[in-house]
């Protein structure tokens, strides 16, 4: 990692050479490798940017950053094993990404007011760090800032408004954290595996709306927690495996407690209430036998994640889910229910009938996923009343063979991958589509122009998506249902996502000018498609939309794309380069993972947060990345685990 960062800095120092003829040369340097002592030394400065500083501490291991320095560059001190204490004055405005990464002897850091930004990975794996003062001028902590600082026992974050993903993950000695009352964002994995964390003032917050997924997972010394009234959502697995958490208070404003948020905590596991309803009508646990369940008069607005989950379907003990899940056959949901959370009824394979209430707007991932190989399920879900439904998650109804037909309302905006896999409605469509003479009869279009699925004949090499389609639902072209084989198909192959996938023959896809969104995994593993022209109408490309399209060489058009989801082009091994639309504002994780031919990528101008770990070590041809200067402090986060030397251009 250090190698490519070093070259990155060299390019940054001479960036004007690439944009004009008057690029400045470094103003202060020494021999980059001083071998006169047993410990190597290196020092370099470019116009106030401290680019390299190794072995410069005094005999006590202390280094005071000179007043001539205005910024500390990426990896400037990385790996300096002699550095024990550093003082960073107000003249420094930015601490770069990975600046002190792996400084294993660093014990104390003083950062004075005036420093405005601390980059991602800045103190990553500083295993001896015990004391650090954060300036009041910093209000954002980037990803992995203190990851693995296993000696850090306490820290005050009383002026920090945003804490990004994994900022304190695996800080195993951390006991006390003081959060700002004005904290607005607490990301995923922030305090995960902080095994000694016992004191955190979460209940005093006034602005935080969501506690991130996995945020406190594995905090085994946490005894009590209060979810304040500002919070609307407790994320997936947020307090999972907090093995001493026995006291929980949840404000009555909380609207969602997601997948297994409190599982494997004494508070959740030992609670014996018939119906554990928290927050604003969120049912998160039921202990009543199916013969006696009566939800009709209960004040329930949300069926929380895993509320009736069959733990045994995932080789867990029954008591860690709804222990009667395998006996549940029918259930009447209250008309007050608006949301059904992730895996709420996952694995309840004996369900026969569920009528969705009129007010339901959101159905989470795997909410009724009861598919279990070898078991023919009968569950039918009646959509007749729910005319306000907006979102259906991935695998939401997988295995509900009793769903013979449905016509989704025009209110539906999103349908995730394999939402209706292994249902009779899906199989019936495929059977009829295989016989259809008209091309338009081979497309399953529902709601307000949502293409749910398409029949692709064995020898078909071109797909023309019908005009009028606004959204291509998740997995629409990514392969056959995991439990279905069309009778006329001879070309059957294994794929990573679908047991039977015949999309290998398709070479050309034509998309309509009406298209706005391409759903998650929509074209997953269409191996023979070589080029895609995205209409200017497209605004959203969802997660894994073109993942594993190994024949794809060119992606053009799409000048108005606003969002590109996680892993959208991952393992497209023949794409040589990519230039984002100037309108793109949101870029997901791992967009180019495994793109072994990609050489040049230009990120959108003016975008300070251009995605996370866009690349990995399999991007072996990557040579040039151009990004906005404002993204500089996140360079480690952006480039991920790339191993080779690359050039980074800041504009």
Steps between C-alpha positions, in 0.01 A plus 500: 500500500779744592656461157205628301431776747856624463463520126160659545665775699767553239231551243308730731807717549546542127136506409531837327740338255202306367277805480736784416864569421581673828489222756688569825789285609536381858617790715661302780644151485769284648645174385192274502691216659768583755698186571754662731311356796356155548147638480401647162406866478303687240368854477340694217286811475323655204364854541392440858384142443694257718522206264743272685619508860666181623754478781486872586395470866743607773676265740178470702295411195329841488440693179356852475371580154678819379302823467578511127282193446137561400397142421618145570476279195386143457721248683749769600590326828366155415695215657734722705572267791708756695230766522347513850344844518401758241385859541301650214447876524223725374701583188420151366159491332483138383631163616501272198365152452713239674737769626599306815389156393686216674705730723510223756691695769290817483350563845392864508363740240431869560296671229437870557192695396537610139537156347187456288518149360632160605516248217381142489734239652695789658588305817416152374664226708686740729492226761680700773291816474363589845439873490368730228327836508278588207468869412166681509557595135451138388140382483532196271682173567570301185488125452748287694657806664584314823443142390701253707631754753498230765650712782260794477286501816291816471428781258284810495305560181292782644528717189494227233181505290577217258670169580549290189513122465745296709660808657571320832450139398708259711616761750494222756617709801251781445287540815348848482375711212341842526287579197384844396134573568493633143631179341313458171655188349622178661609260227527124473747305715609819680558340843474135398717261702588766757500225759548725804262781411270549798424871509351695208251787521277391211188603690602867506499547122258743335553472122596142413232326290658158450738285700703331228510131414737297723589825682546335844515135400708292738533771767496237771541737798208725409243461778231751411403726215239768439374571148400869501191660351686642198574149369261354243690182406718250683695324226576139421692310769569828679534350850533139390708284733526762774503216747453712817243745368214450744332840515364677190278805478358587159325833444144486373603679179708210363334368183722204404713248686664307220642152449622335823582839650494367858541127444742321731451757775351407840242777464359345184554131561363500855197717426185290542231752408236358268559784257810715542391830346743791523527852364218618278325166468794278397445130570842343541419172676209263555492211747139391440417166340342541150171355625457797729656790308270798476652819362172662399470740792872556555649847435737370232623714210815305416586131501865528597783312335507129601189539720372156389827374350564126493847477654522125439496559124843658544628237743438716805317390814124556472489733800720753321210565263126436524508156658169394344594615149461157343143475634384838372240451225273803498531850632274804487703819495346812654376763258731745677813328363697708248839327498616138507869474583790291377439124540196572717349162403815348354498121498135462610455232236160379620330833441182458298340841470594862570285798409700822477324795667395800295754729664814297426759711317825307549588130502862432593759260363398139555191602695312187387796304363397146588688317227672190634636253249295183493193649666197585286342796675143618453504857626277745321530874552202713410593844363143607421464761773848655499468780247767717666787253481827671400788261560550122480839373613722231351379142555191646671262220391743233386349156546140616537371251243142583591531838328330406174458850362525862598467846355706749694367854545650792310631632831780239499836668443754224568510121468818326617681201352315166501208656688257248348738212432351153553139614480227353285438840341858512376495147366162550332629808323805312375290211373268733310780723374679198354197440279439864411522606137514873571821644642314726744339196663842386616532788745338501845412866554315607814425813700594827335727367227713262707653213305500215750631217283559402140502174313818457297490224241783251481646644179409866553795738450324837525267646761296813432336627816154632409441872479307623802702300751616741770676260732668166454445307821777319681624182325261549204757369249745327731385142460223259572330448830709277724225238499377519142620362165310595183411190301662616176836594647800289415779740595521473877796625698586569859542859610580665829151637550259277312512127455379515140615791290459513122593863448845410365386519136368858511746741338295816463261685731297799382357721773206741450510877542231465767731311736584673831637223724691174452440278803745300707649201316281584198757376247712295740733256320388568143836382377475571128375860497783717363358851516223690675361835391325660795218738406529852639176434686676258738567649844561196719716189454449276800731252676664234282291609201770389253718290731687211338419614145844379403457573129402863555753738343317829456248692708391825337226758541327552831584869527243553775586211732474614861571178691710190432449226759733260678703267275305624195775406250700258714682225313433653160847381409518659154407861576813710423385828654209694642401866510218595731224740409546849640158455660601193703483583870486158666743214432479175692752256643716280276362630171807374310603200711667237285511719187839365400523693170398841625782752457353848526218633716385858525281576800244782487622856540415662830414172673657487847370153587546291184424158641679254725760241399408534135784266402670191641822306449354333192498833312848417378501731195388815679748776418327839524226644719381860479295649781407827661752657739232502771506118505870486584463420868306185409748356250555179698128444530441566130778287352458202729750214481671584170855364516685643200637851445235733360479868416240713673411837351322758715309780330 
